[in-house]
Every structure is written in C-alpha cells, then in structure tokens.
CSV table of C-alpha atoms and ligand atoms in Angstrom, one decimal:
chain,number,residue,atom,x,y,z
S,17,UNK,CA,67.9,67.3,58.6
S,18,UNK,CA,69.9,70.4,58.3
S,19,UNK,CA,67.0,72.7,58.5
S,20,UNK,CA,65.5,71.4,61.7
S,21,UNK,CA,68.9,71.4,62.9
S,22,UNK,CA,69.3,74.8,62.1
S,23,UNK,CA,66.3,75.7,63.9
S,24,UNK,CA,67.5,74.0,67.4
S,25,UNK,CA,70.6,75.9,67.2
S,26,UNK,CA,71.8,78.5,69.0
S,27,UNK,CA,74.6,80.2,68.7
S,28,UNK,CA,77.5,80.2,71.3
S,29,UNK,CA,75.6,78.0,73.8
S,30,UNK,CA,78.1,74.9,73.4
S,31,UNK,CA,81.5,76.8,73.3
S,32,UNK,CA,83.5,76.4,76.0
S,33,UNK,CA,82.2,78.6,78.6
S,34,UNK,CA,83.9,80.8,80.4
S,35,UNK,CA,82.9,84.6,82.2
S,36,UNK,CA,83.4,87.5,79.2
S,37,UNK,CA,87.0,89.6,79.2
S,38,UNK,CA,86.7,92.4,81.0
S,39,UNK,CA,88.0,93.9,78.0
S,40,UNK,CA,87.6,93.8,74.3
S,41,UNK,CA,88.5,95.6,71.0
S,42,UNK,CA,85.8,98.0,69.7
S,43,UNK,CA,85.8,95.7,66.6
S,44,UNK,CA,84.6,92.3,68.8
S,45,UNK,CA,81.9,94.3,70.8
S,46,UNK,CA,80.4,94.9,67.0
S,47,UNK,CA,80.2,91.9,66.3
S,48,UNK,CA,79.0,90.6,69.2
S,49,UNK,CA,76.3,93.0,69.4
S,50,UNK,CA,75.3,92.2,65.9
S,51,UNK,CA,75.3,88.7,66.7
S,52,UNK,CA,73.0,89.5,69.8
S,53,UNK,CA,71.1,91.9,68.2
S,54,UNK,CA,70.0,90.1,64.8
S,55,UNK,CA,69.8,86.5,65.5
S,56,UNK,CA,70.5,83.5,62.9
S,57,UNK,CA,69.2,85.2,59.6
S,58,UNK,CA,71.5,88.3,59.8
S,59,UNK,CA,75.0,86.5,61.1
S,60,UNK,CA,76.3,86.9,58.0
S,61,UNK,CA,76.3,90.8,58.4
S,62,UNK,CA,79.1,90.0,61.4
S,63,UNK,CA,81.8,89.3,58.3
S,64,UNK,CA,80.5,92.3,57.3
S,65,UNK,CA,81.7,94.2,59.9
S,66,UNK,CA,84.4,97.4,59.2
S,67,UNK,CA,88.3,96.0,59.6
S,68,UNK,CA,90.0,98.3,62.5
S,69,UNK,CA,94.1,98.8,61.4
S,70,UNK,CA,95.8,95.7,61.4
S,71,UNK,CA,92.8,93.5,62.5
S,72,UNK,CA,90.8,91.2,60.6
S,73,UNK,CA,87.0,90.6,60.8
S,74,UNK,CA,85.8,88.1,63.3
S,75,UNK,CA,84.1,85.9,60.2
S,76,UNK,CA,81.6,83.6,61.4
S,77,UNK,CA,79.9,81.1,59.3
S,78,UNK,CA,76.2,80.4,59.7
S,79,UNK,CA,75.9,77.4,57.5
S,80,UNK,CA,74.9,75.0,59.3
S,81,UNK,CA,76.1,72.1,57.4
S,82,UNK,CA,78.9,70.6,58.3
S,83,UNK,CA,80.4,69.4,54.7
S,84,UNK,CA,83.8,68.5,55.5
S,85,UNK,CA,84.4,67.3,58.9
S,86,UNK,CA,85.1,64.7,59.1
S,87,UNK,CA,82.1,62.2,60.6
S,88,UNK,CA,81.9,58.9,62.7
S,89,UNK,CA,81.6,57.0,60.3
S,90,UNK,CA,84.0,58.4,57.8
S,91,UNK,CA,86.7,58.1,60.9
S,92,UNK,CA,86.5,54.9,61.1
S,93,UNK,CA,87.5,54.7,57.3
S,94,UNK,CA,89.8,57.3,57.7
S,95,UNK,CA,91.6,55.2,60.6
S,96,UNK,CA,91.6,52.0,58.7
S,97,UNK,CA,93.1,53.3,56.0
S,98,UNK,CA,95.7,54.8,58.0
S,99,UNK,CA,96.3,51.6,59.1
S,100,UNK,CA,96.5,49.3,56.5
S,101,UNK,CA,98.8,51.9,54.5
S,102,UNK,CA,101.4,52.4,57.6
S,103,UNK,CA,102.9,48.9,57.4
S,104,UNK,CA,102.4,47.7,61.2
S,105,UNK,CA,103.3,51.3,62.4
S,106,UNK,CA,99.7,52.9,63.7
S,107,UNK,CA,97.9,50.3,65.4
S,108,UNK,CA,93.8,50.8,65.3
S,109,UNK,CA,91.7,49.6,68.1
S,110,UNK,CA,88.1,49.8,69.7
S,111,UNK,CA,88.7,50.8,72.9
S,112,UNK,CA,85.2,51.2,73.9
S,113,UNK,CA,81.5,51.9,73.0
S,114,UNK,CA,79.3,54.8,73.0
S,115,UNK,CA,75.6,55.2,74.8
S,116,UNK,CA,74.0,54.9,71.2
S,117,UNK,CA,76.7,52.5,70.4
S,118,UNK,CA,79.1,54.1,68.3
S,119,UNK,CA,82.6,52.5,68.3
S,120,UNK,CA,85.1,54.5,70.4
S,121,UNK,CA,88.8,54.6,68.3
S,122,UNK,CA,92.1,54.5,69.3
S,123,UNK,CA,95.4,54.6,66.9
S,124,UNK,CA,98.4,54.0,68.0
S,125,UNK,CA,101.8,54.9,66.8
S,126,UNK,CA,105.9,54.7,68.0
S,127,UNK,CA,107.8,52.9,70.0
S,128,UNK,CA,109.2,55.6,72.8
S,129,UNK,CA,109.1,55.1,76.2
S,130,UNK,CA,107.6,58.6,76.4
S,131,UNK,CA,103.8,58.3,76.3
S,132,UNK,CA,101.0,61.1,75.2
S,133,UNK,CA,97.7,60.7,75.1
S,134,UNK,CA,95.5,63.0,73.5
S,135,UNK,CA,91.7,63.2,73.2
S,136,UNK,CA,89.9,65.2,70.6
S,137,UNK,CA,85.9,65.9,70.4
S,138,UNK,CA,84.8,64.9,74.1
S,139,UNK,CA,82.6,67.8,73.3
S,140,UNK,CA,80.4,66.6,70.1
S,141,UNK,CA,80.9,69.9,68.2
S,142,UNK,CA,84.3,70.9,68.9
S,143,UNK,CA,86.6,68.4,66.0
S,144,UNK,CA,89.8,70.5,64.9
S,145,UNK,CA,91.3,68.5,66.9
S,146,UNK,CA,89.8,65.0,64.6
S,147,UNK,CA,90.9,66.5,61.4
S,148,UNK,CA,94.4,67.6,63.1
S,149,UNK,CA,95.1,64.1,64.4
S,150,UNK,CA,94.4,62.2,61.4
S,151,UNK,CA,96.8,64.3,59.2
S,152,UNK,CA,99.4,63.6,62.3
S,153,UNK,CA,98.7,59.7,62.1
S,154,UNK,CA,98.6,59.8,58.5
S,155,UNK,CA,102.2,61.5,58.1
S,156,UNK,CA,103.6,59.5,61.1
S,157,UNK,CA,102.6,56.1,59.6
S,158,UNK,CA,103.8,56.5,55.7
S,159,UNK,CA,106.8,59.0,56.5
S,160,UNK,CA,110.1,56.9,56.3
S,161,UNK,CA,112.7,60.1,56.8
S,162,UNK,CA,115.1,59.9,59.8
S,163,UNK,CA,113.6,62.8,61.7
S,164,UNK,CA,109.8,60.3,61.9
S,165,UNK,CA,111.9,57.3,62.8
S,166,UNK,CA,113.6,58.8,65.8
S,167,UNK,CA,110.4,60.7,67.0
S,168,UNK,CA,109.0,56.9,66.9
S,169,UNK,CA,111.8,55.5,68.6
S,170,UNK,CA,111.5,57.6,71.3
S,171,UNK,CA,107.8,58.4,71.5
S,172,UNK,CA,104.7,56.7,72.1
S,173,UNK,CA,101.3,58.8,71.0
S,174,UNK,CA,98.0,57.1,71.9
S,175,UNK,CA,95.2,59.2,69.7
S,176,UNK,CA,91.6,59.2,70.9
S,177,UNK,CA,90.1,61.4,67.8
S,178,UNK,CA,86.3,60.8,68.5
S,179,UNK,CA,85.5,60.8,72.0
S,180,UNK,CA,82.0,61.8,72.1
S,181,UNK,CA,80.8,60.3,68.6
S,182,UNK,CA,76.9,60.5,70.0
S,183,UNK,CA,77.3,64.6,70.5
S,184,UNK,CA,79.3,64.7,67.0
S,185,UNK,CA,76.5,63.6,65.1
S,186,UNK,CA,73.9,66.0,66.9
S,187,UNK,CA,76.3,68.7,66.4
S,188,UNK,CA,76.5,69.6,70.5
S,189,UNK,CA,78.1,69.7,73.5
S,190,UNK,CA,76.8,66.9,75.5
S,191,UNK,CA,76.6,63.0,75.1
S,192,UNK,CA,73.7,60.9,74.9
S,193,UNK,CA,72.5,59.5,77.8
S,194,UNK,CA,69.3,59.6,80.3
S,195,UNK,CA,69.3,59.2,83.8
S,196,UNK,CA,67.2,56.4,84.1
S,197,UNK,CA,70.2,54.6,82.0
S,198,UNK,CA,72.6,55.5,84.3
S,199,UNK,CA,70.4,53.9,87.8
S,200,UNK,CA,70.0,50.7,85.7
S,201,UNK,CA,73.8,50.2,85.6
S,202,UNK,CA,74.5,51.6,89.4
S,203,UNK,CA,71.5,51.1,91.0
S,204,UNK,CA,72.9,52.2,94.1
S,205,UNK,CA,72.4,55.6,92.9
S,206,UNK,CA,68.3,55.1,92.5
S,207,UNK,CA,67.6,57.7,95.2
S,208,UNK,CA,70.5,59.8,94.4
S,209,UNK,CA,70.2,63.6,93.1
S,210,UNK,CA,71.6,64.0,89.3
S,211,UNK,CA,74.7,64.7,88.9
S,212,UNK,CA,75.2,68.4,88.7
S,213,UNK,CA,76.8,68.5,84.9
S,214,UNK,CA,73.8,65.7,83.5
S,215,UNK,CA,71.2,67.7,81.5
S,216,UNK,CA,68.1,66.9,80.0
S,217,UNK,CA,68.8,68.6,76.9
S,218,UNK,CA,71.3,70.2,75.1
S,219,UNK,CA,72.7,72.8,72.7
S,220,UNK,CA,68.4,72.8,72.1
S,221,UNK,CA,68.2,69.5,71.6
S,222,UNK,CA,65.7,67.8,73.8
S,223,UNK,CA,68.4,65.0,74.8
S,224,UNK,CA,69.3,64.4,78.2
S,225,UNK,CA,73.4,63.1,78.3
S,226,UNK,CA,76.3,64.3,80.4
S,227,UNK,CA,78.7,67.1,79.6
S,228,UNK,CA,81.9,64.3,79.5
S,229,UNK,CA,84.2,66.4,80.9
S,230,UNK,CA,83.1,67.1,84.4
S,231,UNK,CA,83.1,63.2,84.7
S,232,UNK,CA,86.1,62.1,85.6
S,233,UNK,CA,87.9,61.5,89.2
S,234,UNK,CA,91.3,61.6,90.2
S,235,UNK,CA,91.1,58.3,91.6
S,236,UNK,CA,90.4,56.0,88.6
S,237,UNK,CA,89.1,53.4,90.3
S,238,UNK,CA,86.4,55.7,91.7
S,239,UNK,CA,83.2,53.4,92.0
S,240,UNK,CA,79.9,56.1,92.2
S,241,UNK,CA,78.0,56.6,95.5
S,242,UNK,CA,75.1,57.7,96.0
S,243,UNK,CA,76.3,60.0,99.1
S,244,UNK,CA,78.6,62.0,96.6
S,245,UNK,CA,76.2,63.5,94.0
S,246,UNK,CA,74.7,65.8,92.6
S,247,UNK,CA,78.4,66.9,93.3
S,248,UNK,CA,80.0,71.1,92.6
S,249,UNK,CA,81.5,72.1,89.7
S,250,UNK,CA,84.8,72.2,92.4
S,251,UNK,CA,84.1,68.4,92.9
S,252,UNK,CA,85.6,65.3,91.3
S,253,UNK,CA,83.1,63.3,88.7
S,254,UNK,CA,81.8,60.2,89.2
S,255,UNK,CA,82.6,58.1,86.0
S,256,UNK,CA,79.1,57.5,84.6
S,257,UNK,CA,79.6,58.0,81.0
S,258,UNK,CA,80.7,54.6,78.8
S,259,UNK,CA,83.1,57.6,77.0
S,260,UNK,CA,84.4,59.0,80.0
S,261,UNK,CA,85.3,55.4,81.3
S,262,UNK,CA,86.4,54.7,78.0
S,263,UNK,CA,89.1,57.2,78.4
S,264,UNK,CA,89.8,56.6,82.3
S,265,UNK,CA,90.4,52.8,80.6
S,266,UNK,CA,93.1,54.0,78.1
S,267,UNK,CA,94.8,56.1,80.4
S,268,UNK,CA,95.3,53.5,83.5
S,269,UNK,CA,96.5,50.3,81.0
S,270,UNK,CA,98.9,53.0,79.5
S,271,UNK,CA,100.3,53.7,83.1
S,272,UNK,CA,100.4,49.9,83.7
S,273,UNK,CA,102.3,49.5,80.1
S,274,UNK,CA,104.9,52.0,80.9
S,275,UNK,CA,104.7,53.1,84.3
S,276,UNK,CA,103.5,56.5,83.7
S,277,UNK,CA,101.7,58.8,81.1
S,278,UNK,CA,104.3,61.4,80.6
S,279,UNK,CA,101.4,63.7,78.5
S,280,UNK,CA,98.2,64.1,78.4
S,281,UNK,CA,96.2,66.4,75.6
S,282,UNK,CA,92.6,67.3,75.3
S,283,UNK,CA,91.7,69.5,72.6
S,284,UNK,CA,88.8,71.7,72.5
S,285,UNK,CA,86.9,74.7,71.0
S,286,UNK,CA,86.5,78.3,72.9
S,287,UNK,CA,84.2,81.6,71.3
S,288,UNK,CA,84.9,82.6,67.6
S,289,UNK,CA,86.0,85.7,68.1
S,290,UNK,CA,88.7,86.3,71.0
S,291,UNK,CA,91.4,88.4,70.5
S,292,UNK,CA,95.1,88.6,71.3
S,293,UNK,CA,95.5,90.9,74.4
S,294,UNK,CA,99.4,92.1,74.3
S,295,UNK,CA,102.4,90.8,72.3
S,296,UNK,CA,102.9,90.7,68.7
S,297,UNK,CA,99.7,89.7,67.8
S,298,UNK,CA,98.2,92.5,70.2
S,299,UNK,CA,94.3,93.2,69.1
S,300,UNK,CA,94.4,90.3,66.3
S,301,UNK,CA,91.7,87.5,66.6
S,302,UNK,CA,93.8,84.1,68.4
S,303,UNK,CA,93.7,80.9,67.2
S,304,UNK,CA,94.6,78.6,70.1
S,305,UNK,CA,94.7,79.1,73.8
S,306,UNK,CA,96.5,76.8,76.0
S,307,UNK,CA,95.8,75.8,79.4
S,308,UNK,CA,97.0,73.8,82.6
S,309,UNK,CA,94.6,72.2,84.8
S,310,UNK,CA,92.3,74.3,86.5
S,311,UNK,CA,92.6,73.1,90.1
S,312,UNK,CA,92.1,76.8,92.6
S,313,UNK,CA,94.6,78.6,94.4
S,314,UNK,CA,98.4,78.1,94.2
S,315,UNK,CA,98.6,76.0,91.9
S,316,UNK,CA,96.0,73.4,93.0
S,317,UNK,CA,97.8,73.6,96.6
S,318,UNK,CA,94.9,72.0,98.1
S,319,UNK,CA,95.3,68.8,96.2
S,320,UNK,CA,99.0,68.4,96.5
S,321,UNK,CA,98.7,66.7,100.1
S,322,UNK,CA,96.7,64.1,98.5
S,323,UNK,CA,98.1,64.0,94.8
S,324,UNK,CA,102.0,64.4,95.4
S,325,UNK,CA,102.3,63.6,91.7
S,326,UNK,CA,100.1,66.5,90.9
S,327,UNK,CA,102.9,69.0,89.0
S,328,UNK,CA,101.5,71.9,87.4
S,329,UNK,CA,104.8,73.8,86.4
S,330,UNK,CA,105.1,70.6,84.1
S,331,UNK,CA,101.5,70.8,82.2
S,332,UNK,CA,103.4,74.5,81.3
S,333,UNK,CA,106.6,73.2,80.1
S,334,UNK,CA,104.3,71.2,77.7
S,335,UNK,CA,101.7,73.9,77.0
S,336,UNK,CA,105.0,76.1,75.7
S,337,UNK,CA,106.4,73.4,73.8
S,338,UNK,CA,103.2,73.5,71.8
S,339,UNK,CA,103.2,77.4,71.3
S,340,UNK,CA,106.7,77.8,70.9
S,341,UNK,CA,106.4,75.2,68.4
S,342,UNK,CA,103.7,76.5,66.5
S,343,UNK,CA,105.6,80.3,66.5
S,344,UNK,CA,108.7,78.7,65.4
S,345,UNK,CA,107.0,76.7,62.5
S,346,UNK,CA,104.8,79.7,61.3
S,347,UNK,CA,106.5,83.0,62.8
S,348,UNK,CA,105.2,85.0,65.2
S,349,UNK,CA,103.1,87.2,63.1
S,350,UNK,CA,101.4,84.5,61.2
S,351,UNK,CA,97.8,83.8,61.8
S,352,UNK,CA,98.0,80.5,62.2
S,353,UNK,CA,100.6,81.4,65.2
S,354,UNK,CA,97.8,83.7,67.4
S,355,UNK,CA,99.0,81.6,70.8
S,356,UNK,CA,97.6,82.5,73.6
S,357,UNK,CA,96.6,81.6,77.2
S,358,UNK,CA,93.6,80.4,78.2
S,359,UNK,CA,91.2,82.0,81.0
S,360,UNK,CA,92.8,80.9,84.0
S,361,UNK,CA,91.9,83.1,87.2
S,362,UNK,CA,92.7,81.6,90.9
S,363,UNK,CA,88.9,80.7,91.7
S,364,UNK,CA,89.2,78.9,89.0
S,365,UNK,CA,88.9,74.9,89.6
S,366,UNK,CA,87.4,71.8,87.9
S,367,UNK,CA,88.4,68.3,89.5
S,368,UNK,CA,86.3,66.5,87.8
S,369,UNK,CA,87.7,67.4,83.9
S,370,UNK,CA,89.7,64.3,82.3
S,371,UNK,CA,92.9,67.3,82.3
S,372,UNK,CA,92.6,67.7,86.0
S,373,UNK,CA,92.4,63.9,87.0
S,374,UNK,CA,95.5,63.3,84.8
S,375,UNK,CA,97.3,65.9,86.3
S,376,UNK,CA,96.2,64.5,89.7
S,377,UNK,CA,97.9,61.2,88.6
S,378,UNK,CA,101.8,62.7,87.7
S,379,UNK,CA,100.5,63.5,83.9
S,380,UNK,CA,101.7,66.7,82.3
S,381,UNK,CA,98.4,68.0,81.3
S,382,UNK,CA,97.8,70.4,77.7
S,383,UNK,CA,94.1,72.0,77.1
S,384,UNK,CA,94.1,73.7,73.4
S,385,UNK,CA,90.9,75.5,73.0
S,386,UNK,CA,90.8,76.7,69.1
S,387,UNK,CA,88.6,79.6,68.1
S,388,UNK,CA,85.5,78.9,66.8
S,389,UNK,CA,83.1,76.3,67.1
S,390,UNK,CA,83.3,73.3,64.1
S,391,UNK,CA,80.1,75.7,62.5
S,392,UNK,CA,81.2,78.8,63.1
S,393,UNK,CA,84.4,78.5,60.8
S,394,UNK,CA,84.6,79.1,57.1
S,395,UNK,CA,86.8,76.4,55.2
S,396,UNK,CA,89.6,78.9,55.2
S,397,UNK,CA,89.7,79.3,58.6
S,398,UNK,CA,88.9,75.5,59.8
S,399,UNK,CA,91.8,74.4,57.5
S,400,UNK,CA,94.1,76.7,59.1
S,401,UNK,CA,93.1,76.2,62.6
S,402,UNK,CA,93.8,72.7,61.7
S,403,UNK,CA,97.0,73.6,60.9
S,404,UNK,CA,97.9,75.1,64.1
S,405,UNK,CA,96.9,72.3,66.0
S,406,UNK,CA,98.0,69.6,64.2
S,407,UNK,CA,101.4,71.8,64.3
S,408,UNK,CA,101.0,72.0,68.4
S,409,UNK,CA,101.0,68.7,68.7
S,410,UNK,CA,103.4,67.6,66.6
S,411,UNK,CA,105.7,69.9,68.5
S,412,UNK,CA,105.1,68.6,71.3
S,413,UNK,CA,105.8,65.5,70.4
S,414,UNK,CA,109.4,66.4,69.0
S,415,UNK,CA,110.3,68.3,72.3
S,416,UNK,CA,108.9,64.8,74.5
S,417,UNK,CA,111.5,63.3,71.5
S,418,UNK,CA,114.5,65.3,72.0
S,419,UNK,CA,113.8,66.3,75.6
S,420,UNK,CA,113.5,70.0,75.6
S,421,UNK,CA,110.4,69.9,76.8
S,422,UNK,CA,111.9,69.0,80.3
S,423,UNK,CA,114.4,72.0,79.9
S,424,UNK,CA,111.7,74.6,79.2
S,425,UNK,CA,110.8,77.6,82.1
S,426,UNK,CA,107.7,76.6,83.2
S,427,UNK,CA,107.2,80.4,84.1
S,428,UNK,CA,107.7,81.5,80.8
S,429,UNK,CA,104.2,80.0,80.2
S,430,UNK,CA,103.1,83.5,81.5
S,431,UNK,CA,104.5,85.8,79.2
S,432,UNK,CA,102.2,84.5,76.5
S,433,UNK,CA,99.9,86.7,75.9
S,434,UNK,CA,95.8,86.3,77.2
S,435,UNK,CA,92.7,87.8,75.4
S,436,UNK,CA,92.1,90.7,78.0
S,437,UNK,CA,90.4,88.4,81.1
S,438,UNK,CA,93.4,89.1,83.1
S,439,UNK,CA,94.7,92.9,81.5
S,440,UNK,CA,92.7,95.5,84.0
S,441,UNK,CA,95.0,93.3,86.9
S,442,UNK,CA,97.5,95.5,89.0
Y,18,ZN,ZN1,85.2,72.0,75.0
C-alpha cells in the first residue's frame, strides 16, 4: 500500500497553489532545484542542504507513510473519547456523510454567544489542523480552571476536524466523486459542462472528485443550474459535494441558533519551504500564513453592493488575534512563531471557497496555511506546527472571549511580514 502510493506521488502537486515569490533566499532556490532536479529517491539530499547564517534547512521528509496522523477512523475514537471524558461539555455529532461514506464529525464545546467555526482537512492531505483541534477539544473538555470556564461561558466553538475524510485516506487534495454521481443527484445538469474545479484524477491518482473548496456559494441556498457551469475560478461554486454541503449545513443552523457566525476558520497546508520576507524572523523558513478572503480589488468592492455584510477589515482583526497570539505565547523569535501573511495580490479572487462565502454572509473569515504538506514534515516539525496552530486558535478564541479581538487595527494586519510575493512592490 505504501509503495504504490509512493509511486503515484508527486511532490508539491496538492499544496496550496499559488504563483512562485518573485523572490527567494539563495538557500530555498537549492533546495528547490534539488528537489526538481533529482526526483523522489534523492529528496533526502534537500535536508542536506548547507545552513546560510541564522537559517535552518528547509527539511523535507520523503517517507511516505503517514505513522502518526491521526486517520478516519482513529478520529472518530479520538472524538468519542473526548466526549465521554468531558462530562457533557464537548458534544459529538455526525453532521453528514462522505461520497465513499465516511462519517463527517462535529464536536462541540461552550456556551458563549460568540460562535467560531473552524474546518480542518477539506483538502485530504493537509491535517495539522486535525491533530491541532483535538488537543484544543481535549484541553477544553477536561480543564476545570477559571480561565476554561469563562472562555466557555462566553464562547461557542463548533470543530469540523475531518472534512474531506475520502482525500485523507488517499493522501490528496481532492474528494472522491465522479461526474456521473453528481447528474444522478441533479439531473438537471445532464447536459451541463463539468464544473471547472471537478477532475478526473488527482494528486496521480486516477480518481475523479472535486477540489472542496471552490464549491461553495455565497448564497447557501444556492440550488445548481445547468446555465451556471463549468463556472471561473472568479465564480461562486455550485454545492455538489456531500462535504461541501455538509459544511454549508453547519454553518446556516449555527446562524439560525444564534443569529450569526461571528468566526469562521479553515485551516490549510501551503509549500514546505517558504520563508519569512522582513521582520524579525527575516529569511527564516514560516510556519503559518494567515489570510482574509480572497475576493479582487478593494477589498472585494465588487461584492459589497450585493453582500453588505461582507467586512473584510474584520477577517484581519481575527487573522491578528491568531498571530499576535501565537508571538505572545512563543516570542517573536521562536520558530514555532514564523507568522506571516499569505499571498494576497489584488487580482486575486475565489468566490466559490467556503472562506469567501462566509465572509459574504457577515462571518469574520481566518485561512491558516501551515508549511509543509502532512508528508513533507518530519515528527519534529509536524509536532511543532501543531503547536502553532493549535496555539492560533486558541487565541483566537480568548480574544472572541475577552473582546479584544473587536479592538484590534484591522490595518495592522499588514505589517506582518509576507514570504517575498509582494517585496519587489514600490
Ligand atoms: Zn489547502
């Protein structure tokens, strides 16, 4: 099993894509061009690679076992246990099925009026963010000090740690899902083009599905239309996953529930070895990048006519609660505290991601893309990236707890540093 899957794989093809920096440390170009140059047998030369000052080696891992992570069936464990040990506090649920039908969980913990929702693993391979969530709904449901019971008076969080259990187990990108599947359940679309993010195979393995997160709409009672597809990348998605309804599901009883979804989180996995560009981590290798929606020009100006709740300086009072949270708790020269932005030019815009359909509806809207993809990290570097975003997210729940996150500049989101996409700008 782990042979042949070493075989399909290919490295880089599922990360988050996104166009190269224009600019990068003599150090990454190495290893790039190793990685380029030699293939799968040699990776292990890239570790190899000469340290500049005050820069560590972009290590990748080439092992193409996954020991560790935590799998779909081992969540579901995980989650139970959680639950049964919390005394009534995190609340599991099913909240949906997958195409190959694989349960899709929820947990739920706290009492607040303040809601956030956060997703992990809507792309198969990219799970930090599963590990980082059970250790947050593990401490949340056993800890009895007075600091957990006032976060829990005040908060709600709604975890969705396995979104894309069907991609997990392949170790890829994509879901599981053929056309065909999707005309039997709206045959009004048995003429229609494919959508433009549905593939026949992925991450080379010769299984058509749906990269999830292109399918969502803004309006989340979208029914699909044949007129509308194959769709742009600039367009809205049409809701033809199980997992991406799934999630539309959650997200529009929690607004009935309370009114509104103060917070939304989706956390994902970018290249292995991006640098910090500027700061005090200048040149060092980053371990999250945070993001607002990507919605084009002026801050999604476009949209705002017909989304009035759309509010992007708030997604960046709640993407700098998360890194101010995670410098304060580590320091700023820590490794674990390599904060960043995420690529976010102008031209930039992607209705049809879960973030950007939140956002849409009044949500404050978080991306955290961690280096590395789940295969690419050692066990000393997946346990700290762990950290990081377990630490992001329990931040931001204190500062939805106490309020500062509604007294944060919004602006200030732009003095964190990038990796170099943005640094030849004038
Ligand atoms: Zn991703």
């Amino acid at each position: 099993m782990s042979q042949s899957r070493h075989q399909l794989r290919r490295p880089f093809a599922a990360h988050d894509r996104r166009p190269s920096p224009r600019w990068r440390t003599p150090v990454a170009l190495a290893a790039a061009g190793s990685i380029a140059l030699t293939g799968f047998a040699a990776l292990p030369a890239a570790a190899e690679q000469p340290e500049g000052p005050g820069q560590g080696a972009c290590k990748t891992q080439e092992d193409p076992q996954w020991n560790g992570w935590t799998d779909h069936a081992e969540l579901g464990a995980a989650l139970r246990h959680i639950e049964r040990n919390s005394a009534g506090r995190v609340e599991v649920s099913q909240i949906g099925t997958s195409t190959l039908g694989r349960e899709l969980w929820s947990a739920r913990v706290g009492t607040g009026d303040r809601v956030l929702l956060v997703q992990s693993a809507i792309h198969g391979n990219e799970r930090t963010g599963t590990e980082a969530l059970l250790g947050t709904l593990r401490d949340l449901g056993t800890s009895r000090d007075a600091a957990t019971e006032h976060l829990l008076s005040e908060v709600t969080l709604v975890a969705l740690p396995m979104v894309n259990p069907d991609g997990g187990e392949l170790n890829r990108r994509r879901n599981v899902l053929s056309w065909s599947e999707v005309v039997e359940r709206y045959p009004q679309l048995a003429d229609a083009p494919r959508a433009w993010y549905h593939g026949l195979r992925g991450d080379g393995i010769e299984l058509p599905g749906f990269d999830l997160n292109r399918d969502f709409h803004p309006d989340l009672d979208y029914v699909p239309r044949a007129g509308d597809l194959p769709g742009r990348q600039v367009d809205a998605g049409f809701f033809l996953a199980p997992e991406s309804r799934a999630i539309r599901d959650v997200y529009v009883a929690l607004r009935d529930e309370f009114g509104a979804v103060d917070g939304v989180v989706d956390l994902h996995h970018m290249g292995p070895c991006d640098r910090i560009t500027g700061g005090p981590q200048d040149g060092k290798l980053i371990s999250v990048a945070l993001d607002y929606p990507p919605l084009g020009a002026a801050d999604g100006a476009a949209y705002q006519a017909e989304w009035p709740l759309l509010d992007q300086d708030k997604s960046r009072r709640y993407a700098l609660a998360v890194a101010r949270g995670i410098q304060r708790a580590y320091g700023e020269q820590s490794p674990l505290a390599g904060v960043g932005r995420y690529y976010h030019p102008d031209e930039r815009e992607y209705a049809g991601q879960g973030r950007s359909a939140f956002a849409l509806n009044g949500s404050a809207s978080v991306l955290f893309e961690v280096r590395g993809q789940q295969d690419d990290l050692g066990q000393k570097q997946r346990g700290m990236l762990v950290r990081s975003v377990r630490t992001g997210v329990e931040s931001l729940l204190s500062a939805m707890a106490s309020g500062q996150v509604d007294r944060l500049d919004g602006d200030a989101f732009f003095a964190l540093p990038d990796y170099g996409w943005d640094s030849s700008a004038d």
